XYZ file of C-alpha atoms in Angstrom:
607
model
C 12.302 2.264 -19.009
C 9.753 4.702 -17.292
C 10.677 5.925 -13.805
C 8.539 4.608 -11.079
C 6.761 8.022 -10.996
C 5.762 8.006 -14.241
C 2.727 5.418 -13.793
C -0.407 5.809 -13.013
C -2.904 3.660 -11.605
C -5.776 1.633 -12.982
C -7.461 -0.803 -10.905
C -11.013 -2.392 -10.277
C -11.109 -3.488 -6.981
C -9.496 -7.033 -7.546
C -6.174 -5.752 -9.470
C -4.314 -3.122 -10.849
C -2.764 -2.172 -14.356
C 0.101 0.858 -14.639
C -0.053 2.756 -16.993
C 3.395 4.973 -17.671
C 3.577 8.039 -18.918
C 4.246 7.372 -22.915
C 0.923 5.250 -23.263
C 2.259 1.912 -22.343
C 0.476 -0.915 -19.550
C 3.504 -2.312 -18.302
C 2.554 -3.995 -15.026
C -1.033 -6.125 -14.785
C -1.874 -9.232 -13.061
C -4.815 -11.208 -13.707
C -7.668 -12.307 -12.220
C -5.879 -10.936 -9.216
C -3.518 -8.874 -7.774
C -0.930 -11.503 -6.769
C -1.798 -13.776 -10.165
C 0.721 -14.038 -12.641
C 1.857 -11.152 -14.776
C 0.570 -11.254 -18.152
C 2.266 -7.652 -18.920
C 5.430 -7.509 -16.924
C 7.441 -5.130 -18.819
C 7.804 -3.391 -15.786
C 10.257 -5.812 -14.340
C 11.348 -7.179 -17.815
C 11.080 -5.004 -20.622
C 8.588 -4.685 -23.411
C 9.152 -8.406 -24.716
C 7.620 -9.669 -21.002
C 4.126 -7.649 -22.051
C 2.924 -4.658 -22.546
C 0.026 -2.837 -24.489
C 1.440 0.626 -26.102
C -1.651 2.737 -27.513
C -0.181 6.139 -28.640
C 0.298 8.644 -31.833
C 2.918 6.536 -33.594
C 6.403 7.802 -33.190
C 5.500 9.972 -29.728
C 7.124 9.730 -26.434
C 6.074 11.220 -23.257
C 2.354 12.669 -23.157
C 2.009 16.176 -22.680
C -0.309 16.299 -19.775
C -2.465 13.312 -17.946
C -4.719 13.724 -15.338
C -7.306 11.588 -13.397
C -11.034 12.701 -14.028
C -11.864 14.684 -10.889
C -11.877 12.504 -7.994
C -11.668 8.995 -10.305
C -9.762 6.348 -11.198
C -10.279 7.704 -14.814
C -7.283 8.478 -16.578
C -6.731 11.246 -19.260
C -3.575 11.143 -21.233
C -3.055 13.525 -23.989
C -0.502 14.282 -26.569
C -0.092 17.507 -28.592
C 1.941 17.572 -31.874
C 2.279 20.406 -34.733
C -1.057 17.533 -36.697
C -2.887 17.884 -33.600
C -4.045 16.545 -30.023
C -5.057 13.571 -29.417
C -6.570 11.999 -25.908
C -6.372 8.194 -24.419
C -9.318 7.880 -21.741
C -7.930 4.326 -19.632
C -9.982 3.008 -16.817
C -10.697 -0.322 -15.525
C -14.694 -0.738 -14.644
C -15.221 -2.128 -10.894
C -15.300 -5.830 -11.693
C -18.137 -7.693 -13.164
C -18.235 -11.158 -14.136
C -14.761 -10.781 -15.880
C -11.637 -7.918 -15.594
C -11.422 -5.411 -18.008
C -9.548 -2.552 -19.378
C -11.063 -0.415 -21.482
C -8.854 2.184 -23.537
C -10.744 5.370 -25.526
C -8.625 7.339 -28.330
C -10.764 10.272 -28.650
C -9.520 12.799 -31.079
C -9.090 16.959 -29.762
C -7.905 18.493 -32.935
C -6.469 18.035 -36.228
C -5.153 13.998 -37.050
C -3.338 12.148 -35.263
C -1.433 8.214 -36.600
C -2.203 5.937 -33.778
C -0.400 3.163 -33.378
C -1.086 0.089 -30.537
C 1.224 -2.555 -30.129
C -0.776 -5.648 -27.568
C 2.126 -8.163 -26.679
C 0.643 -10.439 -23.897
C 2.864 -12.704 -22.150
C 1.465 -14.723 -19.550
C 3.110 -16.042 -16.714
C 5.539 -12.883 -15.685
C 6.667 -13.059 -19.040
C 7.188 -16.502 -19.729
C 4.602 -18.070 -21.534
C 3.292 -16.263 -25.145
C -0.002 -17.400 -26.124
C -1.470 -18.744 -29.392
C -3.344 -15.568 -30.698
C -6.044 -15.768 -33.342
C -9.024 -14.093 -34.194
C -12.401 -14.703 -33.664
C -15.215 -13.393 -34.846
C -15.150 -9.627 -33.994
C -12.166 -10.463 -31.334
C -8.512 -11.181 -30.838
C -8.402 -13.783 -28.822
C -4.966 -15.249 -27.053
C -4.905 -18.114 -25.190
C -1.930 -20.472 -23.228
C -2.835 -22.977 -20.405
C -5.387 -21.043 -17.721
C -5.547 -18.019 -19.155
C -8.162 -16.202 -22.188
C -7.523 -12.801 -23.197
C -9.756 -11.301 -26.166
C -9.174 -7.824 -27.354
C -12.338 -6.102 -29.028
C -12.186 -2.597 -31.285
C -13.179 -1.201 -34.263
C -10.010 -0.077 -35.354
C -7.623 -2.558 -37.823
C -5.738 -5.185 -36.328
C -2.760 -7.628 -37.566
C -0.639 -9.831 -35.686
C 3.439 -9.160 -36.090
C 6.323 -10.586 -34.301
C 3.949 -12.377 -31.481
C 2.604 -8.935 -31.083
C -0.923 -7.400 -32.226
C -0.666 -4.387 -34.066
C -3.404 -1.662 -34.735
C -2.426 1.643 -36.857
C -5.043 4.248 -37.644
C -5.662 7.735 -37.891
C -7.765 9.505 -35.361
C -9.507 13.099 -36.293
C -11.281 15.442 -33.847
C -14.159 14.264 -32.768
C -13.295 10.623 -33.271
C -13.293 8.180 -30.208
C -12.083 4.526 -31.238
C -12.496 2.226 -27.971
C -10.579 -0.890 -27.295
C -11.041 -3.563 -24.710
C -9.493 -5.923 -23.152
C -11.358 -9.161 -20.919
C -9.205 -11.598 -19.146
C -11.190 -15.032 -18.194
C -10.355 -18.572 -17.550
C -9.350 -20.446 -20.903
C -12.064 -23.654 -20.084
C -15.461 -20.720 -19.392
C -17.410 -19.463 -22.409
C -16.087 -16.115 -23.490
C -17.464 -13.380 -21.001
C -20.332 -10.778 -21.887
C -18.525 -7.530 -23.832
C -19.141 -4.580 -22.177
C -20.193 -1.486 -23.484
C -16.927 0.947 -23.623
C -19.258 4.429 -23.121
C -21.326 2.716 -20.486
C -18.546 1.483 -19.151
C -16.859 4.758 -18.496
C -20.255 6.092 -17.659
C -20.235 3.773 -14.982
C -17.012 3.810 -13.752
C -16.756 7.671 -13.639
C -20.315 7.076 -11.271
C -18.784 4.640 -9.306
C -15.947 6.443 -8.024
C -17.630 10.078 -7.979
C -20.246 8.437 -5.364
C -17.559 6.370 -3.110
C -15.764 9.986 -2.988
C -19.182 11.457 -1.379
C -19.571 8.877 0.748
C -16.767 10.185 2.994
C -16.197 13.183 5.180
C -16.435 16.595 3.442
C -12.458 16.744 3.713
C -11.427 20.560 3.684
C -8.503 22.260 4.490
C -5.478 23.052 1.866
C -4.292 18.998 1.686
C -8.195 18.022 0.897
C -6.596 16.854 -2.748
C -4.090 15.040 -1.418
C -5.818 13.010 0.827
C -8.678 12.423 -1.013
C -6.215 10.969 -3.398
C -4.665 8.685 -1.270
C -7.653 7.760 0.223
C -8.804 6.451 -3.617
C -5.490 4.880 -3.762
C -5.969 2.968 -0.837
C -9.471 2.187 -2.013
C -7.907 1.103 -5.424
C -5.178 -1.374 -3.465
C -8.254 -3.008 -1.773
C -9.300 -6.761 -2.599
C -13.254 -6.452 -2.977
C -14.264 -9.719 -2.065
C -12.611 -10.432 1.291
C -11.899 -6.509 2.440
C -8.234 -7.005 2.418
C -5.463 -4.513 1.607
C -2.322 -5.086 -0.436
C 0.400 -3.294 0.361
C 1.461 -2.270 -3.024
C 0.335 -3.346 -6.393
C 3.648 -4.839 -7.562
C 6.541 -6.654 -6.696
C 10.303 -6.194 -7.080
C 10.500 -2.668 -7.915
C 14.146 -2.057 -5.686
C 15.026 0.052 -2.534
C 17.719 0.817 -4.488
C 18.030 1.170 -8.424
C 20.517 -1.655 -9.163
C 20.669 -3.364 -5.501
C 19.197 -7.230 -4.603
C 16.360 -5.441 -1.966
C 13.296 -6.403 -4.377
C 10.648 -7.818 -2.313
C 6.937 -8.955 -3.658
C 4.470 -6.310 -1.885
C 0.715 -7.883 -3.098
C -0.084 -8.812 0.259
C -1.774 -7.766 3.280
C 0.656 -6.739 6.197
C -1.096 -7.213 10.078
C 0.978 -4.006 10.925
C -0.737 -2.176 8.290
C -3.973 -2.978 10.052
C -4.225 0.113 12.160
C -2.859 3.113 10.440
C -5.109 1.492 7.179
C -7.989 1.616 9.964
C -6.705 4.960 11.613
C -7.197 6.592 7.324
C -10.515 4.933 6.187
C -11.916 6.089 9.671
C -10.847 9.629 9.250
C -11.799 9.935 5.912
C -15.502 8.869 6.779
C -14.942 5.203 5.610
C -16.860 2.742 7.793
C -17.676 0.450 5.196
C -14.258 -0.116 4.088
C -13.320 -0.294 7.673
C -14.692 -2.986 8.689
C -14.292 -5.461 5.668
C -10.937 -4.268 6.620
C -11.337 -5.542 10.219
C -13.611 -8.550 9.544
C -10.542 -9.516 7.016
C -8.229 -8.800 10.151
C -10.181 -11.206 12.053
C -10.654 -14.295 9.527
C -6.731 -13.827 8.973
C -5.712 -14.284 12.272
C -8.316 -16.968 13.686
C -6.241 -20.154 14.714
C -3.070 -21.075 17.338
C -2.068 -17.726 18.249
C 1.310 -18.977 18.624
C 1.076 -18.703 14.411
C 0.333 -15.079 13.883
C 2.190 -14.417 11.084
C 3.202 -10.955 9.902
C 1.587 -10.665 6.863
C -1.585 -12.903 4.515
C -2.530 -13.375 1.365
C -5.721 -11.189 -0.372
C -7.931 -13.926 1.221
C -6.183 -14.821 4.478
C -3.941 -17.371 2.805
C -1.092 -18.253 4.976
C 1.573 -20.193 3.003
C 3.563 -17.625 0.740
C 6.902 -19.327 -0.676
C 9.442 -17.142 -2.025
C 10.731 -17.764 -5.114
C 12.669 -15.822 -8.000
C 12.056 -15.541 -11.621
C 15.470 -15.382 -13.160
C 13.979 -14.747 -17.182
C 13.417 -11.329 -15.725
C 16.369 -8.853 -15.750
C 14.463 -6.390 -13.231
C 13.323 -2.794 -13.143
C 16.411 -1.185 -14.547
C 18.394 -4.301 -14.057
C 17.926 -4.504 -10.432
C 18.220 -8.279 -9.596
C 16.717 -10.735 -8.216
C 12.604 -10.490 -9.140
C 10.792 -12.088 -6.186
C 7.110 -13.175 -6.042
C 5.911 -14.569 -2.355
C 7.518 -13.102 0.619
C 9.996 -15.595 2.900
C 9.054 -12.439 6.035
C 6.184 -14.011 6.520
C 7.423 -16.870 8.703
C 9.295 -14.117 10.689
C 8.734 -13.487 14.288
C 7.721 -10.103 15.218
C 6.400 -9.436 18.516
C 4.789 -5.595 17.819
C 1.945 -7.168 15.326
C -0.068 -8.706 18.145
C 0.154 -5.297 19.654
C -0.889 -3.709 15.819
C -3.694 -6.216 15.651
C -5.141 -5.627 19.215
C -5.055 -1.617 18.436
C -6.528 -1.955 15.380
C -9.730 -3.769 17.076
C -9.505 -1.401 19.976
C -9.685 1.401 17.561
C -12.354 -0.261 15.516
C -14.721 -0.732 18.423
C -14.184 2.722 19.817
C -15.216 4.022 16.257
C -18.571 2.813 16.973
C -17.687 -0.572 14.314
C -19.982 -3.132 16.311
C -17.774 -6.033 18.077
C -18.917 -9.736 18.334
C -18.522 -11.962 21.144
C -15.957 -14.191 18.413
C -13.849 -11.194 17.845
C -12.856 -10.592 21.818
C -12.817 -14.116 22.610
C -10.292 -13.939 19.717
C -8.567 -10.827 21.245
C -8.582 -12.356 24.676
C -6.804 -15.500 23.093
C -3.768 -13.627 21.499
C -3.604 -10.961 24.406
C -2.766 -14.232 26.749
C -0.566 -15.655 24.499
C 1.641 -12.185 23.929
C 1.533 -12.481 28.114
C 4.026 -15.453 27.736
C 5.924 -14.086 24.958
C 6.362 -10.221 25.257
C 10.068 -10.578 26.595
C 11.292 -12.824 23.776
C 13.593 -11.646 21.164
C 12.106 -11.366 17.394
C 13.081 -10.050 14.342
C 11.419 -6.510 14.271
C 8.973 -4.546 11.888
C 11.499 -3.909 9.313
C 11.338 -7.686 8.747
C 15.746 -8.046 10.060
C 16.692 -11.162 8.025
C 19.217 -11.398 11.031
C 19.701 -12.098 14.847
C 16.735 -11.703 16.754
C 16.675 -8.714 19.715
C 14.968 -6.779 21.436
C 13.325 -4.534 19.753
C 12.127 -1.446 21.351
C 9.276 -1.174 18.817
C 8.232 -4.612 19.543
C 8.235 -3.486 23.416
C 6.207 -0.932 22.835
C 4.073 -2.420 21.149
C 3.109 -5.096 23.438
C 2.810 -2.011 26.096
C 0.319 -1.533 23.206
C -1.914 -4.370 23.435
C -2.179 -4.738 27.487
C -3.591 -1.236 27.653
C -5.866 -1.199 25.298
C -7.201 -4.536 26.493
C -7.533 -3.560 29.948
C -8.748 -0.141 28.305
C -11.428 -2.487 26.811
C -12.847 -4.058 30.030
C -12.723 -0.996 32.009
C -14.887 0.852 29.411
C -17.294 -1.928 27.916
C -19.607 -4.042 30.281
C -20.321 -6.813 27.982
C -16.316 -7.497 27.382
C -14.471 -9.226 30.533
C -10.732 -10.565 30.836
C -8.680 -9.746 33.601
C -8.414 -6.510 33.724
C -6.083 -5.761 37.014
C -3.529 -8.506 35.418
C -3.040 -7.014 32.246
C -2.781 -3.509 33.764
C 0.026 -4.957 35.697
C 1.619 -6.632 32.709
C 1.037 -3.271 30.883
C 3.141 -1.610 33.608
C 5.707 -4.396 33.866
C 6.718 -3.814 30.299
C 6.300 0.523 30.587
C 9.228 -0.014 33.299
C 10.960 -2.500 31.445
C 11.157 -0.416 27.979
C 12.283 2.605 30.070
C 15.186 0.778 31.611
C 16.481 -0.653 29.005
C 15.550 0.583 25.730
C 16.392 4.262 26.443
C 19.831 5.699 26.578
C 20.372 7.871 29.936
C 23.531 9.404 28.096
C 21.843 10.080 25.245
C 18.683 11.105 26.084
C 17.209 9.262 23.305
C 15.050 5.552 23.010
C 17.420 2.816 20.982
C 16.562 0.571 18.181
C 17.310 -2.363 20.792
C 18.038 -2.949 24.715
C 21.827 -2.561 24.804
C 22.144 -0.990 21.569
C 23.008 2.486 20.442
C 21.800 2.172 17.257
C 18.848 4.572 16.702
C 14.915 4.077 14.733
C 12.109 5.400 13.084
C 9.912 3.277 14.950
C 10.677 4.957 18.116
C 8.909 7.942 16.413
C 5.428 6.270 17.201
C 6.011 6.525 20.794
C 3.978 9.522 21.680
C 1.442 8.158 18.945
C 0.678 5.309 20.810
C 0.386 7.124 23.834
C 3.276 5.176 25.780
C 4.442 8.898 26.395
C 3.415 12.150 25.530
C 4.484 13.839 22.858
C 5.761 16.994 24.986
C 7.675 13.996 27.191
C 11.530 14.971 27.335
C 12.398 11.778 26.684
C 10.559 11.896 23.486
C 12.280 15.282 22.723
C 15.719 13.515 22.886
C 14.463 11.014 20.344
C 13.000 13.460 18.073
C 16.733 15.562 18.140
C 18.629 12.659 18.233
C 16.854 10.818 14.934
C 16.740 14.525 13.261
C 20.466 14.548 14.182
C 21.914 10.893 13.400
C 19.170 9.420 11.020
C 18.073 12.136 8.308
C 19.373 12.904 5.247
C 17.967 15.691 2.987
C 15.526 16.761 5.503
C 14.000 12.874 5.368
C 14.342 10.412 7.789
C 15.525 6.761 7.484
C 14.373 3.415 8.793
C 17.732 2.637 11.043
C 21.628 2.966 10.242
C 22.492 -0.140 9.761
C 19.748 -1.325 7.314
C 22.876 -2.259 4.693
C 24.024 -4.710 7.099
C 21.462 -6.457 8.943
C 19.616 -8.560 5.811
C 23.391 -9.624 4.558
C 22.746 -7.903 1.201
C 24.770 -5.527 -0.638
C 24.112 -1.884 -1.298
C 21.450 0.485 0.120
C 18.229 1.822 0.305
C 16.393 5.083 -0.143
C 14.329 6.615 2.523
C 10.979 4.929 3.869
C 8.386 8.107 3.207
C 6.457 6.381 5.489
C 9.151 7.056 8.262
C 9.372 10.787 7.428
C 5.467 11.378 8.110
C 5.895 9.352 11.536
C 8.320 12.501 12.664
C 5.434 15.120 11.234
C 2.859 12.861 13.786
C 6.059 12.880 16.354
C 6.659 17.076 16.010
C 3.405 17.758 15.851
C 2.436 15.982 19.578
C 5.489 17.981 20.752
C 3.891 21.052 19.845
C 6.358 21.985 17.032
C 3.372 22.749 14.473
C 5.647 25.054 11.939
C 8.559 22.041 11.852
C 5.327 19.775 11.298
C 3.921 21.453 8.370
C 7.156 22.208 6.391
C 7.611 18.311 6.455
C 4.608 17.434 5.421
C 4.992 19.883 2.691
C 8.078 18.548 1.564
C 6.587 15.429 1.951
C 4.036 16.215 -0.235
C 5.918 17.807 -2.853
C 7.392 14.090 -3.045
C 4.325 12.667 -5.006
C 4.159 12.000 -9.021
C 1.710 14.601 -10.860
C -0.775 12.298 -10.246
C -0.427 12.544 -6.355
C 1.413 9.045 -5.842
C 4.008 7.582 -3.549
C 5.754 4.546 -3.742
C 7.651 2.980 -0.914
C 10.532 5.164 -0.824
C 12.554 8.522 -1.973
C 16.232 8.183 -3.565
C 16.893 11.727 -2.425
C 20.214 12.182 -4.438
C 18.763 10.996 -7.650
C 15.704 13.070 -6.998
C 13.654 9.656 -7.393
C 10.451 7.764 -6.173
C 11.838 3.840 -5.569
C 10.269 0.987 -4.484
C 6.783 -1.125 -4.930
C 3.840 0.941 -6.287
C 1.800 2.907 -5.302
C 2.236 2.328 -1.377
C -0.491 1.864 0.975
C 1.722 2.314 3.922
C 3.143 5.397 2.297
C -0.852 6.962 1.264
C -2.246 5.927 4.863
C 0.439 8.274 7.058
C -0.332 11.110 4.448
C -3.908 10.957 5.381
C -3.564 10.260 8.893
C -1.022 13.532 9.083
C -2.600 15.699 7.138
C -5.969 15.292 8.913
C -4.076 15.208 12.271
C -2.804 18.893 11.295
C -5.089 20.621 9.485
C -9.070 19.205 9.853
C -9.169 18.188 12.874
C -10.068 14.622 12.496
C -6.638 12.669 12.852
C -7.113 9.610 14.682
C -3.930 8.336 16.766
C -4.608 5.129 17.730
C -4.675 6.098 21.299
C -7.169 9.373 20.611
C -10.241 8.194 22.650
C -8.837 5.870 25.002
C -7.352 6.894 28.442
C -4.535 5.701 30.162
C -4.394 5.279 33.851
C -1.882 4.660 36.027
C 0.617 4.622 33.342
C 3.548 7.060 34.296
C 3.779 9.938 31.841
C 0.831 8.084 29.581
C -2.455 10.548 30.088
C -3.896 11.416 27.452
C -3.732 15.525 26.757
């Protein structure tokens, strides 16, 4: 089985396909990206799908690379016969999904060999395959796959075979169309257009954004494509990873399905688009944000589906041993009827940020604000399960605290600074207060000289990092000093830094977990603020040095196993790379407090 870092990413705006490092597409759902599986070898081995195209007999490529700033990928292999090159991309979507696959010959000949075992369903189902016409065509209940190329085909073992020999000069395409079994078969695309237009595509969406300089400009315009690549087109909504189930730990039962969109997500993905020069994106993003969480907001939930769906039942699909047996596979997400407190305060920054990008507001949108700000009025003080989703006794989370500081200041903030938006301003600066004194008396450790995970605690979190973000206190704030020595201190291992100590304990499930990269760039954000610019940049570094050769992150780091783990690739984890590495070197890092003044809040101005 492939390491996590050894895939790359394909996707077209409505899914994604990886692709690992010997040839093989071993994760794709279709239409979307929370549809079935039809190649799930990624959680299940190569019998639950895959499609293999490489010189018969090879392993590993010997270089890959995307095509400039694309989603075009270049995977070669060199033997003592010759070189050969597989060109994979997936066009932004048509009428129908596509992969499109290009064996182009370097030097010499090469055998080819491509093994196509669809199984749809995660696995489950295996389709009647025949051919038709100038097509392999498989088919089982909803789903249609045909397979179009040149090259010979025969079926063997429920798998579709294709060996041929490829000379320099040679390029032998092969495509693959997913559509609904009942619809006439979709139009064929041209493969060279195809690439043509894909390589356009991408190439022009890069110049759309700022003229990113400084020596991270690769990385983040990388991320920023990734994050691009994990949007849904049609409703502007952003998955937090492009797979599900891939553990916290190789082995351990922490497998959770990441294909949806996460509220808290909303304003660090806002924060990165707007930095990188992405309005457009920004405020699908935010008109997403909006449609989601229109109703009772008594029923915020944490986290949607692609288009805002609410109900997402867990469920596990025991057929499927796991990535490298790591039990159970999940799809749906039981978090999602959690309560957490800090997302109204994540959803109310994320608009305040919007607006004071220059994204036009609507009279809807802060009636809808106004709404969930006076609901979070009557339930600020309540217990709740947390942002790291505690499958446990509710607290009080200082995070969640915090957060709700969060939302009364910005939506005073709002009618202080806007004439055409009106709430009570003078109450909600009070409440805003209220819960500043409130947080400080309880959630901060006098002995210590360091915030808690929880009032009475003494347990210690990344979260508490964000702090000076926010702009609850400044980042030069002794207070926030003690938290940035005591989490360097108690909660970092390898020079990384963890979620919380107890995370083995608090969900009831065995084992552990590797470190939240996400977590690590919240202390670069954190020493940075404080002024620490040289501790700042040999994080980051590190940080960077983190990411496949392709420039992705997953979810996490396994740093005694030297090992990316968890879902792929990682919004949350792409989003504080951009955010941090514009916040230290160009200039245009946006905290989510960075235009927006704060009066009359002790120890909150702005500096």
């Amino acid at each position: 089985m492939a390491r996590i870092e050894d895939y790359a990413l394909l996707g077209d705006l409505q899914t994604a396909a990886l692709v690992s490092t010997e040839g093989s597409v071993d994760w794709l759902c279709l239409p979307r990206f929370d549809s079935p599986a039809c190649f799930a070898a990624l959680l299940g081995g190569p019998d639950a799908g895959h499609w293999t195209l490489a010189p018969a007999g090879a392993g590993a490529c010997t270089r890959r690379r995307y095509v400039d700033e694309t989603l075009v990928l270049e995977t070669e292999w060199e033997t003592s016969e010759g070189a050969v090159r597989v060109i994979d991309f997936m066009p932004p979507r048509g009428h129908a999904p596509d992969i499109v696959r290009i064996v182009e010959g370097i030097s010499g000949s090469m055998q080819m060999r491509g093994e196509l075992k669809l199984r749809f369903d995660y696995g489950k189902v295996r389709p009647w395959v025949h051919h038709e016409q100038d097509q392999v065509v498989a088919i089982a209940g909803p789903d249609a796959v045909r397979l179009r190329t040149p090259a010979p085909t025969r079926g063997h073992e429920w798998s579709t075979l294709s060996e041929f020999t490829v000379h320099a000069g040679d390029r032998v395409p092969f495509v693959l169309t997913w559509s609904p079994s009942h619809e006439r078969r979709p139009r064929p695309v041209d493969p060279e257009q195809a690439l043509r237009d894909t390589l356009t595509y991408w190439q022009e969406w890069c110049e759309r954004g700022h003229d990113v300089d400084g020596p991270y400009r690769d990385a983040v315009k990388r991320s920023l494509l990734t994050l691009k690549a994990l949007t849904y087109q049609p409703t502007g909504g952003i998955v937090a990873a492009a797979t599900t189930s891939l553990p916290e730990q190789i082995g351990g039962p922490r497998n959770w399905d990441y294909r949806y969109c996460w509220l808290r997500d909303a304003t660090y993905t806002l924060q990165a688009l707007i930095a990188g020069g992405y309005l457009e994106e920004a405020k699908a993003w935010r008109e997403w944000l909006l449609r989601a969480v229109a109703g009772d907001p008594a029923e915020l939930q944490i986290m949607y589906g692609l288009d805002g769906r609410r109900r997402l039942p867990e469920s596990e699909l025991d057929w499927l041993a796991g990535y490298e047996g790591s039990s159970p596979v999940r799809i749906g997400n039981a978090a999602s009827d959690q309560l957490q407190l800090d997302v109204w305060g994540e959803t109310l920054d994320g608009l305040a940020l919007a607006r004071e990008s220059g994204l036009a507001s609507t009279e809807d949108g802060w009636d809808l604000q106004v709404v969930l700000m006076e609901h979070l009025e009557g339930a600020w003080d309540q217990t709740d399960n947390g942002l790291w989703e505690v499958r446990g006794p509710r607290r009080h989370f200082t995070h969640s605290k915090v957060m709700a500081w969060v939302a009364a200041d910005r939506m005073a903030d709002a009618v202080r600074r806007h004439r055409d938006l009106h709430g009570p301003a003078d109450r909600w600066e009070a409440l805003r207060d209220t819960i500043h004194a409130d947080v400080l008396a309880h959630g901060f450790d006098e002995d210590r000289q360091t915030f808690v995970q929880s009032y009475g605690a003494t347990a210690l979190d990344a979260s508490l990092l964000i702090i000076p973000r926010v702009g609850f206190l400044p980042g030069d704030d002794p207070r926030v000093i003690g938290t940035i020595e005591a989490i360097g201190r108690e909660l970092t291992q390898d020079g990384l830094v963890m979620r919380y100590q107890n995370a083995q304990s608090d969900d009831g499930l065995p084992g552990g977990e590797g470190m939240f990269l996400a977590c690590s760039f919240w202390m670069v954000d954190a020493l940075h603020l404080a002024g620490r610019q040289d501790e700042a940049i040999r994080l980051l570094e590190r940080l960077l040095d983190l990411r496949n050769d392709l420039g992705l992150l997953s979810e996490e780091w396994d740093p005694v196993a030297r090992r990316q783990l968890g879902n792929t690739p990682q919004a949350f984890s792409h989003f504080a790379l951009v955010t941090s590495a514009l916040q230290l070197h160009a200039g245009r890092g946006h905290r989510s407090h960075e235009s927006i003044r704060h009066p009359g809040v002790p120890g909150a101005d702005r500096r």
